[in-house]
């Protein structure tokens, strides 16, 4: 199959490219490199010994997007491109709506114009908001609490409406829980600019001495040890879910939202302890107040992914720590 991958140079996109290419698919990457480097694509080529075209372009560049569809005629799209920082979305909501919502409208319009009917979209567990019950199933009410989360909510609805209007259209909305880890090769991984917002890249930078200590954001939650509990899913497992989702999307029509997590959750202190074991030394931390907007616990119900995609996560916490640490050391040595 020929697959257009928007945002293919990013963290999740690059890991997905590896699996698509290994499975024999043809890919075309469309990425503005707003939050990634073109060199990532060279690493993917090195890893897979396969070549593929890439276009440096923004979803908002209508002519370039149409030219890309006309030239390459993809059968399906995996749509990763988007801005993803929750805090930044509160400061710059219009940028987030423009990039994520208008960008997706442009993409769907180009798909419609060029007769491409299949899409897999990167949504997020953040669309659920504060849990009414756990684990979240896909029927849980949607109540996103940030502009970023609302862009995901609106795009889900736009895609769903498109599939209702177009009987040939097929869409899978993948609601990721917390993606972490890196490829076993350590040639690709998550590369946040500046101080990381997310727990695992932060711990990796503490372990390598870039940051002095972890700030544990709250130890008085109603969880096993008082620190926040999340459903961390390995990015290599997540990439495999996209392969399954694109096969599923092209075999049916309509729109389905599917949780992608492990179905279990890990606390901040448990993650820290596991990382200490991987690096073989204690890691400094300080207890700080809760971060506003955080909830005690998030956990996915994963039955729908098993039933529809025959997908379930395979990698454990130890592997999440090992691959993150290998990637962190590679990054430090190559800078
Ligand atoms: P990322 O920032 O590493 O990758 C996104 C890519 O999209 C980048 O390469 C960026 O340059 C590109 N991009 C952004 N806006 C663009 C535009 N308008 N036109 C073309 N390219 C554009 O992020 P990621 O972690 O790989 O996330 C991929 C997707 O998954 C995003 O949509 C994100 O919101 C979603 N998601 C991520 C997480 C997570 O924790 N990483 C969790 C849930 C959902
Ligand atoms: C955050 C985003 C969410 C996004 C997800 C992607 C917020 C409010 N939510 O989720 O929309 O989909 O990232 O991975 O930003 N923690 C610390 N110290 C830190 C950082 C985090 O203790 O320096 C704690 C948090 O309080 C939380 C856990 O670690 O309990 C995980 O945090 P994080 O990695 O930021 O992910 P989420 O908040 O779940």
mmCIF file of C-alpha atoms and ligand atoms in Angstrom:
data_model
loop_
_atom_site.group_PDB
_atom_site.id
_atom_site.type_symbol
_atom_site.label_atom_id
_atom_site.label_comp_id
_atom_site.label_asym_id
_atom_site.label_seq_id
_atom_site.Cartn_x
_atom_site.Cartn_y
_atom_site.Cartn_z
ATOM 1 C CA UNK A 1 0.000 0.000 0.000
ATOM 2 C CA UNK A 2 1.114 3.607 -0.623
ATOM 3 C CA UNK A 3 0.795 5.634 2.577
ATOM 4 C CA UNK A 4 1.207 9.366 3.059
ATOM 5 C CA UNK A 5 2.597 9.966 6.548
ATOM 6 C CA UNK A 6 2.097 13.517 7.812
ATOM 7 C CA UNK A 7 4.479 14.364 10.650
ATOM 8 C CA UNK A 8 6.541 11.288 9.754
ATOM 9 C CA UNK A 9 9.786 12.789 11.061
ATOM 10 C CA UNK A 10 8.406 13.151 14.589
ATOM 11 C CA UNK A 11 8.718 10.825 17.567
ATOM 12 C CA UNK A 12 5.823 8.446 16.862
ATOM 13 C CA UNK A 13 5.884 8.999 13.084
ATOM 14 C CA UNK A 14 9.511 7.914 12.699
ATOM 15 C CA UNK A 15 8.958 4.681 14.662
ATOM 16 C CA UNK A 16 5.867 3.958 12.576
ATOM 17 C CA UNK A 17 7.772 4.530 9.314
ATOM 18 C CA UNK A 18 10.194 1.770 10.316
ATOM 19 C CA UNK A 19 7.388 -0.753 10.721
ATOM 20 C CA UNK A 20 5.490 0.325 7.603
ATOM 21 C CA UNK A 21 8.652 -0.024 5.493
ATOM 22 C CA UNK A 22 9.554 -3.381 7.061
ATOM 23 C CA UNK A 23 6.043 -4.612 6.280
ATOM 24 C CA UNK A 24 6.593 -3.726 2.604
ATOM 25 C CA UNK A 25 4.494 -0.560 2.370
ATOM 26 C CA UNK A 26 5.553 2.453 0.305
ATOM 27 C CA UNK A 27 5.638 5.687 2.303
ATOM 28 C CA UNK A 28 5.704 9.376 1.449
ATOM 29 C CA UNK A 29 6.550 11.703 4.325
ATOM 30 C CA UNK A 30 5.000 15.167 4.534
ATOM 31 C CA UNK A 31 6.488 17.184 7.409
ATOM 32 C CA UNK A 32 7.231 20.858 8.033
ATOM 33 C CA UNK A 33 10.032 19.899 10.457
ATOM 34 C CA UNK A 34 8.504 22.390 12.897
ATOM 35 C CA UNK A 35 9.274 19.951 15.722
ATOM 36 C CA UNK A 36 11.693 17.492 14.137
ATOM 37 C CA UNK A 37 14.824 17.249 12.034
ATOM 38 C CA UNK A 38 15.104 15.918 8.475
ATOM 39 C CA UNK A 39 18.078 13.791 9.624
ATOM 40 C CA UNK A 40 15.604 11.528 11.446
ATOM 41 C CA UNK A 41 14.453 10.322 8.036
ATOM 42 C CA UNK A 42 18.045 9.366 7.155
ATOM 43 C CA UNK A 43 18.146 7.274 10.317
ATOM 44 C CA UNK A 44 14.928 5.529 9.272
ATOM 45 C CA UNK A 45 16.453 4.814 5.837
ATOM 46 C CA UNK A 46 19.577 3.443 7.523
ATOM 47 C CA UNK A 47 17.543 1.239 9.845
ATOM 48 C CA UNK A 48 15.340 -0.225 7.131
ATOM 49 C CA UNK A 49 17.709 -0.089 4.119
ATOM 50 C CA UNK A 50 14.803 1.442 2.200
ATOM 51 C CA UNK A 51 14.439 4.758 0.441
ATOM 52 C CA UNK A 52 11.308 6.907 0.280
ATOM 53 C CA UNK A 53 10.323 10.432 -0.790
ATOM 54 C CA UNK A 54 9.869 13.210 1.747
ATOM 55 C CA UNK A 55 8.333 16.615 1.232
ATOM 56 C CA UNK A 56 9.156 19.567 3.474
ATOM 57 C CA UNK A 57 5.756 21.137 3.709
ATOM 58 C CA UNK A 58 3.116 22.472 6.043
ATOM 59 C CA UNK A 59 -0.462 21.160 5.966
ATOM 60 C CA UNK A 60 -1.518 24.772 5.542
ATOM 61 C CA UNK A 61 0.353 24.998 2.204
ATOM 62 C CA UNK A 62 -2.632 23.999 0.094
ATOM 63 C CA UNK A 63 -0.918 23.957 -3.313
ATOM 64 C CA UNK A 64 1.999 21.858 -2.116
ATOM 65 C CA UNK A 65 -0.330 19.431 -0.350
ATOM 66 C CA UNK A 66 -2.438 19.012 -3.509
ATOM 67 C CA UNK A 67 0.688 18.604 -5.630
ATOM 68 C CA UNK A 68 1.863 15.866 -3.242
ATOM 69 C CA UNK A 69 -1.438 13.961 -3.562
ATOM 70 C CA UNK A 70 -1.503 14.412 -7.356
ATOM 71 C CA UNK A 71 2.075 13.194 -7.754
ATOM 72 C CA UNK A 72 2.075 10.282 -5.320
ATOM 73 C CA UNK A 73 -1.582 9.165 -5.268
ATOM 74 C CA UNK A 74 -1.521 7.563 -1.799
ATOM 75 C CA UNK A 75 -4.069 4.873 -0.873
ATOM 76 C CA UNK A 76 -4.151 5.971 2.757
ATOM 77 C CA UNK A 77 -2.929 8.628 5.179
ATOM 78 C CA UNK A 78 -1.509 8.310 8.674
ATOM 79 C CA UNK A 79 -1.905 11.749 10.191
ATOM 80 C CA UNK A 80 0.594 12.527 12.957
ATOM 81 C CA UNK A 81 1.324 16.178 12.086
ATOM 82 C CA UNK A 82 0.278 18.510 14.847
ATOM 83 C CA UNK A 83 1.404 20.615 17.778
ATOM 84 C CA UNK A 84 1.258 18.744 21.082
ATOM 85 C CA UNK A 85 2.376 20.808 24.090
ATOM 86 C CA UNK A 86 -0.518 21.236 26.524
ATOM 87 C CA UNK A 87 0.963 24.282 28.330
ATOM 88 C CA UNK A 88 1.852 26.057 25.085
ATOM 89 C CA UNK A 89 -1.686 25.453 23.788
ATOM 90 C CA UNK A 90 -3.064 27.485 26.716
ATOM 91 C CA UNK A 91 -0.754 30.379 25.810
ATOM 92 C CA UNK A 92 -1.257 30.150 22.032
ATOM 93 C CA UNK A 93 -4.676 28.573 21.455
ATOM 94 C CA UNK A 94 -5.139 30.148 18.011
ATOM 95 C CA UNK A 95 -1.870 28.616 16.769
ATOM 96 C CA UNK A 96 -3.079 25.224 17.993
ATOM 97 C CA UNK A 97 -6.510 25.493 16.353
ATOM 98 C CA UNK A 98 -4.936 26.785 13.134
ATOM 99 C CA UNK A 99 -2.296 24.073 12.944
ATOM 100 C CA UNK A 100 -4.224 21.080 14.252
ATOM 101 C CA UNK A 101 -7.806 21.802 13.193
ATOM 102 C CA UNK A 102 -7.363 23.883 10.014
ATOM 103 C CA UNK A 103 -4.387 21.703 9.047
ATOM 104 C CA UNK A 104 -6.577 18.594 9.246
ATOM 105 C CA UNK A 105 -9.372 20.298 7.268
ATOM 106 C CA UNK A 106 -6.856 21.017 4.515
ATOM 107 C CA UNK A 107 -5.689 17.412 4.605
ATOM 108 C CA UNK A 108 -9.205 15.940 4.424
ATOM 109 C CA UNK A 109 -10.116 18.311 1.585
ATOM 110 C CA UNK A 110 -7.042 17.214 -0.369
ATOM 111 C CA UNK A 111 -7.911 13.557 0.338
ATOM 112 C CA UNK A 112 -11.453 14.109 -0.921
ATOM 113 C CA UNK A 113 -10.222 15.946 -4.042
ATOM 114 C CA UNK A 114 -7.770 13.175 -4.906
ATOM 115 C CA UNK A 115 -9.985 10.187 -4.039
ATOM 116 C CA UNK A 116 -8.027 8.995 -1.004
ATOM 117 C CA UNK A 117 -10.507 7.536 1.487
ATOM 118 C CA UNK A 118 -8.543 6.023 4.374
ATOM 119 C CA UNK A 119 -7.078 7.815 7.379
ATOM 120 C CA UNK A 120 -5.563 6.867 10.723
ATOM 121 C CA UNK A 121 -5.470 9.851 13.079
ATOM 122 C CA UNK A 122 -3.300 10.485 16.169
ATOM 123 C CA UNK A 123 -5.756 11.353 18.884
ATOM 124 C CA UNK A 124 -5.047 11.302 22.593
ATOM 125 C CA UNK A 125 -6.454 10.013 25.854
ATOM 126 C CA UNK A 126 -6.576 13.664 26.844
ATOM 127 C CA UNK A 127 -9.965 13.865 25.007
ATOM 128 C CA UNK A 128 -11.561 12.045 27.969
ATOM 129 C CA UNK A 129 -10.663 14.692 30.590
ATOM 130 C CA UNK A 130 -11.118 13.982 34.303
ATOM 131 C CA UNK A 131 -12.174 10.337 34.634
ATOM 132 C CA UNK A 132 -15.803 9.628 35.498
ATOM 133 C CA UNK A 133 -14.707 5.980 35.863
ATOM 134 C CA UNK A 134 -11.587 3.928 35.129
ATOM 135 C CA UNK A 135 -10.308 2.316 33.043
ATOM 136 C CA UNK A 136 -11.469 4.666 30.293
ATOM 137 C CA UNK A 137 -13.339 2.806 27.584
ATOM 138 C CA UNK A 138 -14.054 4.423 24.228
ATOM 139 C CA UNK A 139 -17.617 5.236 25.355
ATOM 140 C CA UNK A 140 -16.369 7.372 28.267
ATOM 141 C CA UNK A 141 -17.728 10.953 27.885
ATOM 142 C CA UNK A 142 -15.328 13.332 26.137
ATOM 143 C CA UNK A 143 -14.425 16.479 28.055
ATOM 144 C CA UNK A 144 -10.942 17.743 27.101
ATOM 145 C CA UNK A 145 -9.536 20.351 29.462
ATOM 146 C CA UNK A 146 -6.978 22.236 27.348
ATOM 147 C CA UNK A 147 -6.960 23.887 23.916
ATOM 148 C CA UNK A 148 -4.657 21.059 22.759
ATOM 149 C CA UNK A 149 -7.128 18.445 23.965
ATOM 150 C CA UNK A 150 -9.983 20.321 22.311
ATOM 151 C CA UNK A 151 -8.151 20.338 18.959
ATOM 152 C CA UNK A 152 -8.072 16.528 19.192
ATOM 153 C CA UNK A 153 -11.765 16.445 20.127
ATOM 154 C CA UNK A 154 -12.794 18.740 17.237
ATOM 155 C CA UNK A 155 -10.658 16.857 14.720
ATOM 156 C CA UNK A 156 -12.198 13.554 15.842
ATOM 157 C CA UNK A 157 -15.659 15.014 15.209
ATOM 158 C CA UNK A 158 -14.658 16.508 11.834
ATOM 159 C CA UNK A 159 -13.245 13.175 10.680
ATOM 160 C CA UNK A 160 -16.330 11.343 11.908
ATOM 161 C CA UNK A 161 -18.613 13.755 10.010
ATOM 162 C CA UNK A 162 -16.502 13.257 6.872
ATOM 163 C CA UNK A 163 -16.954 9.477 7.091
ATOM 164 C CA UNK A 164 -20.713 9.948 7.514
ATOM 165 C CA UNK A 165 -20.861 12.123 4.387
ATOM 166 C CA UNK A 166 -18.654 9.886 2.256
ATOM 167 C CA UNK A 167 -19.702 6.229 2.077
ATOM 168 C CA UNK A 168 -16.238 5.178 0.874
ATOM 169 C CA UNK A 169 -14.414 6.904 3.731
ATOM 170 C CA UNK A 170 -12.734 4.989 6.529
ATOM 171 C CA UNK A 171 -11.121 6.431 9.649
ATOM 172 C CA UNK A 172 -9.475 5.078 12.761
ATOM 173 C CA UNK A 173 -8.969 7.523 15.631
ATOM 174 C CA UNK A 174 -6.206 6.156 17.816
ATOM 175 C CA UNK A 175 -6.382 7.544 21.352
ATOM 176 C CA UNK A 176 -2.836 7.157 22.644
ATOM 177 C CA UNK A 177 -2.163 6.967 26.345
ATOM 178 C CA UNK A 178 1.447 7.874 27.346
ATOM 179 C CA UNK A 179 3.942 6.940 24.610
ATOM 180 C CA UNK A 180 7.526 6.360 25.854
ATOM 181 C CA UNK A 181 10.687 4.431 24.933
ATOM 182 C CA UNK A 182 12.665 4.311 21.712
ATOM 183 C CA UNK A 183 13.709 1.959 18.924
ATOM 184 C CA UNK A 184 16.077 -0.832 20.072
ATOM 185 C CA UNK A 185 18.767 0.523 17.732
ATOM 186 C CA UNK A 186 18.818 3.875 19.594
ATOM 187 C CA UNK A 187 18.999 5.582 16.183
ATOM 188 C CA UNK A 188 15.596 7.234 16.665
ATOM 189 C CA UNK A 189 13.690 8.377 19.776
ATOM 190 C CA UNK A 190 11.972 11.324 21.388
ATOM 191 C CA UNK A 191 13.953 14.545 21.103
ATOM 192 C CA UNK A 192 12.167 17.338 22.973
ATOM 193 C CA UNK A 193 13.613 20.819 22.632
ATOM 194 C CA UNK A 194 14.323 22.643 25.904
ATOM 195 C CA UNK A 195 13.309 21.284 29.292
ATOM 196 C CA UNK A 196 10.968 18.307 28.816
ATOM 197 C CA UNK A 197 7.361 18.630 30.005
ATOM 198 C CA UNK A 198 6.835 14.891 30.198
ATOM 199 C CA UNK A 199 8.024 12.530 32.893
ATOM 200 C CA UNK A 200 10.137 10.010 31.014
ATOM 201 C CA UNK A 201 12.325 12.375 28.948
ATOM 202 C CA UNK A 202 12.782 14.370 32.170
ATOM 203 C CA UNK A 203 13.999 11.318 34.108
ATOM 204 C CA UNK A 204 16.365 10.455 31.223
ATOM 205 C CA UNK A 205 17.909 13.916 31.432
ATOM 206 C CA UNK A 206 18.322 13.619 35.205
ATOM 207 C CA UNK A 207 20.004 10.228 34.734
ATOM 208 C CA UNK A 208 22.467 11.695 32.230
ATOM 209 C CA UNK A 209 23.230 14.724 34.405
ATOM 210 C CA UNK A 210 21.621 17.331 32.122
ATOM 211 C CA UNK A 211 19.032 18.170 34.799
ATOM 212 C CA UNK A 212 19.845 18.132 38.534
ATOM 213 C CA UNK A 213 16.802 16.295 39.905
ATOM 214 C CA UNK A 214 13.317 15.100 39.060
ATOM 215 C CA UNK A 215 10.459 17.171 40.370
ATOM 216 C CA UNK A 216 7.805 14.721 41.520
ATOM 217 C CA UNK A 217 4.672 16.742 40.896
ATOM 218 C CA UNK A 218 2.456 15.736 43.816
ATOM 219 C CA UNK A 219 2.708 12.888 46.342
ATOM 220 C CA UNK A 220 -0.766 13.187 47.858
ATOM 221 C CA UNK A 221 -2.898 11.639 45.115
ATOM 222 C CA UNK A 222 -5.196 8.738 45.896
ATOM 223 C CA UNK A 223 -2.881 6.201 44.259
ATOM 224 C CA UNK A 224 -0.702 3.293 45.464
ATOM 225 C CA UNK A 225 2.110 5.603 46.637
ATOM 226 C CA UNK A 226 0.526 9.064 46.337
ATOM 227 C CA UNK A 227 2.204 9.936 42.990
ATOM 228 C CA UNK A 228 0.421 10.155 39.612
ATOM 229 C CA UNK A 229 -0.406 6.900 37.834
ATOM 230 C CA UNK A 230 -0.336 6.641 34.018
ATOM 231 C CA UNK A 231 -0.697 4.007 31.327
ATOM 232 C CA UNK A 232 2.706 4.171 29.577
ATOM 233 C CA UNK A 233 2.848 2.452 26.189
ATOM 234 C CA UNK A 234 6.080 1.656 24.341
ATOM 235 C CA UNK A 235 6.446 3.613 21.082
ATOM 236 C CA UNK A 236 7.431 0.433 19.191
ATOM 237 C CA UNK A 237 4.160 -1.185 20.311
ATOM 238 C CA UNK A 238 2.343 2.017 19.390
ATOM 239 C CA UNK A 239 3.936 1.942 15.917
ATOM 240 C CA UNK A 240 2.691 -1.649 15.484
ATOM 241 C CA UNK A 241 -0.812 -0.449 16.350
ATOM 242 C CA UNK A 242 -0.645 1.911 13.350
ATOM 243 C CA UNK A 243 0.258 -0.934 11.041
ATOM 244 C CA UNK A 244 -2.743 -2.886 12.317
ATOM 245 C CA UNK A 245 -4.966 0.197 12.120
ATOM 246 C CA UNK A 246 -4.073 1.027 8.516
ATOM 247 C CA UNK A 247 -4.823 -2.563 7.478
ATOM 248 C CA UNK A 248 -8.125 -2.415 9.334
ATOM 249 C CA UNK A 249 -9.051 1.008 7.906
ATOM 250 C CA UNK A 250 -8.556 -0.148 4.334
ATOM 251 C CA UNK A 251 -10.712 -3.250 4.902
ATOM 252 C CA UNK A 252 -13.862 -1.432 6.064
ATOM 253 C CA UNK A 253 -15.644 1.926 6.038
ATOM 254 C CA UNK A 254 -16.902 4.217 8.809
ATOM 255 C CA UNK A 255 -15.169 5.658 11.854
ATOM 256 C CA UNK A 256 -13.883 3.976 15.018
ATOM 257 C CA UNK A 257 -12.073 5.422 18.031
ATOM 258 C CA UNK A 258 -9.666 2.967 19.664
ATOM 259 C CA UNK A 259 -7.621 3.292 22.871
ATOM 260 C CA UNK A 260 -3.955 2.435 22.570
ATOM 261 C CA UNK A 261 -2.441 1.687 25.949
ATOM 262 C CA UNK A 262 -1.370 -1.321 27.994
ATOM 263 C CA UNK A 263 -4.338 -1.525 30.350
ATOM 264 C CA UNK A 264 -2.081 -1.133 33.400
ATOM 265 C CA UNK A 265 -0.688 1.936 35.104
ATOM 266 C CA UNK A 266 2.588 2.885 36.754
ATOM 267 C CA UNK A 267 3.218 5.603 39.346
ATOM 268 C CA UNK A 268 5.875 8.316 39.048
ATOM 269 C CA UNK A 269 7.901 6.703 41.868
ATOM 270 C CA UNK A 270 7.641 3.252 40.279
ATOM 271 C CA UNK A 271 8.942 4.648 36.976
ATOM 272 C CA UNK A 272 11.769 6.431 38.752
ATOM 273 C CA UNK A 273 12.777 3.257 40.652
ATOM 274 C CA UNK A 274 12.708 1.192 37.444
ATOM 275 C CA UNK A 275 14.915 3.769 35.718
ATOM 276 C CA UNK A 276 17.348 3.725 38.652
ATOM 277 C CA UNK A 277 17.652 -0.036 38.172
ATOM 278 C CA UNK A 278 18.414 0.435 34.471
ATOM 279 C CA UNK A 279 21.098 3.068 35.049
ATOM 280 C CA UNK A 280 22.433 1.348 38.185
ATOM 281 C CA UNK A 281 22.415 4.387 40.461
ATOM 282 C CA UNK A 282 19.958 6.363 42.595
ATOM 283 C CA UNK A 283 18.429 9.381 40.871
ATOM 284 C CA UNK A 284 17.818 12.594 42.826
ATOM 285 C CA UNK A 285 14.258 13.862 43.169
ATOM 286 C CA UNK A 286 12.275 16.480 45.085
ATOM 287 C CA UNK A 287 8.604 16.377 45.968
ATOM 288 C CA UNK A 288 6.796 19.417 44.536
ATOM 289 C CA UNK A 289 3.163 20.558 44.490
ATOM 290 C CA UNK A 290 0.719 19.018 42.015
ATOM 291 C CA UNK A 291 0.751 20.343 38.429
ATOM 292 C CA UNK A 292 -2.492 22.114 37.613
ATOM 293 C CA UNK A 293 -4.742 20.071 35.328
ATOM 294 C CA UNK A 294 -3.184 16.711 36.319
ATOM 295 C CA UNK A 295 -5.387 13.842 37.425
ATOM 296 C CA UNK A 296 -4.450 11.084 39.885
ATOM 297 C CA UNK A 297 -4.701 8.209 37.448
ATOM 298 C CA UNK A 298 -5.260 7.379 33.777
ATOM 299 C CA UNK A 299 -5.657 3.865 32.492
ATOM 300 C CA UNK A 300 -6.981 2.444 29.228
ATOM 301 C CA UNK A 301 -9.441 -0.315 28.614
ATOM 302 C CA UNK A 302 -7.810 -2.055 25.679
ATOM 303 C CA UNK A 303 -10.370 -4.670 24.641
ATOM 304 C CA UNK A 304 -11.436 -2.781 21.508
ATOM 305 C CA UNK A 305 -7.857 -2.692 20.145
ATOM 306 C CA UNK A 306 -7.594 -6.445 20.753
ATOM 307 C CA UNK A 307 -10.941 -7.162 19.125
ATOM 308 C CA UNK A 308 -10.720 -4.905 16.056
ATOM 309 C CA UNK A 309 -6.993 -4.650 15.430
ATOM 310 C CA UNK A 310 -5.760 -7.881 17.037
ATOM 311 C CA UNK A 311 -3.219 -5.610 18.691
ATOM 312 C CA UNK A 312 -1.928 -5.561 22.240
ATOM 313 C CA UNK A 313 1.168 -4.117 23.839
ATOM 314 C CA UNK A 314 4.117 -6.453 24.303
ATOM 315 C CA UNK A 315 6.879 -4.412 25.911
ATOM 316 C CA UNK A 316 7.272 -3.963 29.665
ATOM 317 C CA UNK A 317 8.467 -1.198 31.977
ATOM 318 C CA UNK A 318 12.044 -2.526 31.985
ATOM 319 C CA UNK A 319 12.210 -2.300 28.187
ATOM 320 C CA UNK A 320 10.731 1.232 28.275
ATOM 321 C CA UNK A 321 13.567 2.275 30.614
ATOM 322 C CA UNK A 322 16.324 0.430 28.723
ATOM 323 C CA UNK A 323 15.444 1.791 25.296
ATOM 324 C CA UNK A 324 14.928 5.342 26.643
ATOM 325 C CA UNK A 325 18.311 5.191 28.344
ATOM 326 C CA UNK A 326 20.109 3.784 25.291
ATOM 327 C CA UNK A 327 18.602 6.590 23.161
ATOM 328 C CA UNK A 328 19.519 9.260 25.722
ATOM 329 C CA UNK A 329 23.156 8.120 25.719
ATOM 330 C CA UNK A 330 23.247 7.995 21.891
ATOM 331 C CA UNK A 331 21.847 11.533 21.726
ATOM 332 C CA UNK A 332 24.429 12.836 24.216
ATOM 333 C CA UNK A 333 27.290 11.167 22.358
ATOM 334 C CA UNK A 334 26.187 12.459 18.963
ATOM 335 C CA UNK A 335 25.748 16.117 20.062
HETATM 336 P P1 LIG B 1 6.195 15.216 17.253
HETATM 337 O O1 LIG B 1 6.131 16.674 17.521
HETATM 338 O O2 LIG B 1 7.465 14.492 17.525
HETATM 339 O O3 LIG B 1 5.776 14.927 15.727
HETATM 340 C C1 LIG B 1 4.854 15.724 15.033
HETATM 341 C C2 LIG B 1 5.451 16.036 13.657
HETATM 342 O O4 LIG B 1 4.520 16.826 12.922
HETATM 343 C C3 LIG B 1 6.738 16.812 13.739
HETATM 344 O O5 LIG B 1 7.711 16.200 12.924
HETATM 345 C C4 LIG B 1 6.349 18.213 13.216
HETATM 346 O O6 LIG B 1 7.444 18.820 12.547
HETATM 347 C C5 LIG B 1 5.204 17.880 12.288
HETATM 348 N N1 LIG B 1 4.222 18.963 12.086
HETATM 349 C C6 LIG B 1 3.589 19.678 13.045
HETATM 350 N N2 LIG B 1 2.721 20.534 12.479
HETATM 351 C C7 LIG B 1 2.796 20.343 11.135
HETATM 352 C C8 LIG B 1 2.123 20.904 10.022
HETATM 353 N N3 LIG B 1 1.199 21.859 10.175
HETATM 354 N N4 LIG B 1 2.438 20.454 8.798
HETATM 355 C C9 LIG B 1 3.361 19.488 8.623
HETATM 356 N N5 LIG B 1 4.033 18.928 9.637
HETATM 357 C C10 LIG B 1 3.746 19.344 10.881
HETATM 358 O O7 LIG B 1 4.992 14.551 18.051
HETATM 359 P P2 LIG B 1 4.703 13.008 18.359
HETATM 360 O O8 LIG B 1 4.964 12.788 19.780
HETATM 361 O O9 LIG B 1 5.343 12.152 17.352
HETATM 362 O O10 LIG B 1 3.127 13.026 18.167
HETATM 363 C C11 LIG B 1 2.524 12.709 16.934
HETATM 364 C C12 LIG B 1 1.031 12.955 17.036
HETATM 365 O O11 LIG B 1 0.513 12.172 18.102
HETATM 366 C C13 LIG B 1 0.634 14.394 17.338
HETATM 367 O O12 LIG B 1 -0.526 14.704 16.609
HETATM 368 C C14 LIG B 1 0.338 14.371 18.828
HETATM 369 O O13 LIG B 1 -0.592 15.360 19.194
HETATM 370 C C15 LIG B 1 -0.235 12.989 19.007
HETATM 371 N N6 LIG B 1 -0.071 12.462 20.380
HETATM 372 C C16 LIG B 1 1.180 12.424 20.921
HETATM 373 C C17 LIG B 1 1.341 11.957 22.220
HETATM 374 C C18 LIG B 1 2.715 11.926 22.842
HETATM 375 O O14 LIG B 1 2.809 11.809 24.050
HETATM 376 N N7 LIG B 1 3.810 11.989 22.099
HETATM 377 C C19 LIG B 1 0.233 11.530 22.970
HETATM 378 C C20 LIG B 1 -1.027 11.573 22.365
HETATM 379 C C21 LIG B 1 -1.165 12.047 21.054
HETATM 380 C C1 LIG B 2 0.699 14.802 29.241
HETATM 381 C C2 LIG B 2 -0.360 15.708 28.686
HETATM 382 C C3 LIG B 2 -1.259 14.911 27.771
HETATM 383 C C4 LIG B 2 -0.432 14.228 26.684
HETATM 384 C C5 LIG B 2 0.629 13.352 27.353
HETATM 385 C C6 LIG B 2 1.542 12.744 26.343
HETATM 386 C C7 LIG B 2 -0.675 17.392 30.449
HETATM 387 C C8 LIG B 2 -1.592 17.930 31.495
HETATM 388 N N1 LIG B 2 -1.111 16.298 29.791
HETATM 389 O O1 LIG B 2 0.070 13.775 29.965
HETATM 390 O O2 LIG B 2 -2.209 15.752 27.159
HETATM 391 O O3 LIG B 2 -1.266 13.431 25.853
HETATM 392 O O4 LIG B 2 1.420 14.191 28.210
HETATM 393 O O5 LIG B 2 2.503 11.925 26.944
HETATM 394 O O6 LIG B 2 0.395 17.925 30.199
HETATM 395 N N2 LIG B 2 5.355 14.263 36.298
HETATM 396 C C9 LIG B 2 6.239 14.525 37.306
HETATM 397 N N3 LIG B 2 7.328 15.312 37.013
HETATM 398 C C10 LIG B 2 7.565 15.835 35.785
HETATM 399 C C11 LIG B 2 6.651 15.532 34.752
HETATM 400 C C12 LIG B 2 5.550 14.748 35.051
HETATM 401 O O7 LIG B 2 6.063 14.092 38.439
HETATM 402 O O8 LIG B 2 8.550 16.530 35.589
HETATM 403 C C13 LIG B 2 4.194 13.387 36.584
HETATM 404 C C14 LIG B 2 2.847 13.989 36.252
HETATM 405 O O9 LIG B 2 2.323 14.681 37.350
HETATM 406 C C15 LIG B 2 2.033 12.737 35.885
HETATM 407 C C16 LIG B 2 3.075 11.784 35.283
HETATM 408 O O10 LIG B 2 4.340 12.241 35.749
HETATM 409 O O11 LIG B 2 1.506 12.135 37.045
HETATM 410 C C17 LIG B 2 3.083 11.779 33.774
HETATM 411 O O12 LIG B 2 3.211 13.103 33.290
HETATM 412 P P1 LIG B 2 3.464 13.431 31.743
HETATM 413 O O13 LIG B 2 4.562 12.590 31.229
HETATM 414 O O14 LIG B 2 3.595 14.899 31.613
HETATM 415 O O15 LIG B 2 2.142 12.921 31.030
HETATM 416 P P2 LIG B 2 0.604 13.298 31.337
HETATM 417 O O16 LIG B 2 0.484 14.400 32.289
HETATM 418 O O17 LIG B 2 -0.107 12.033 31.627
#
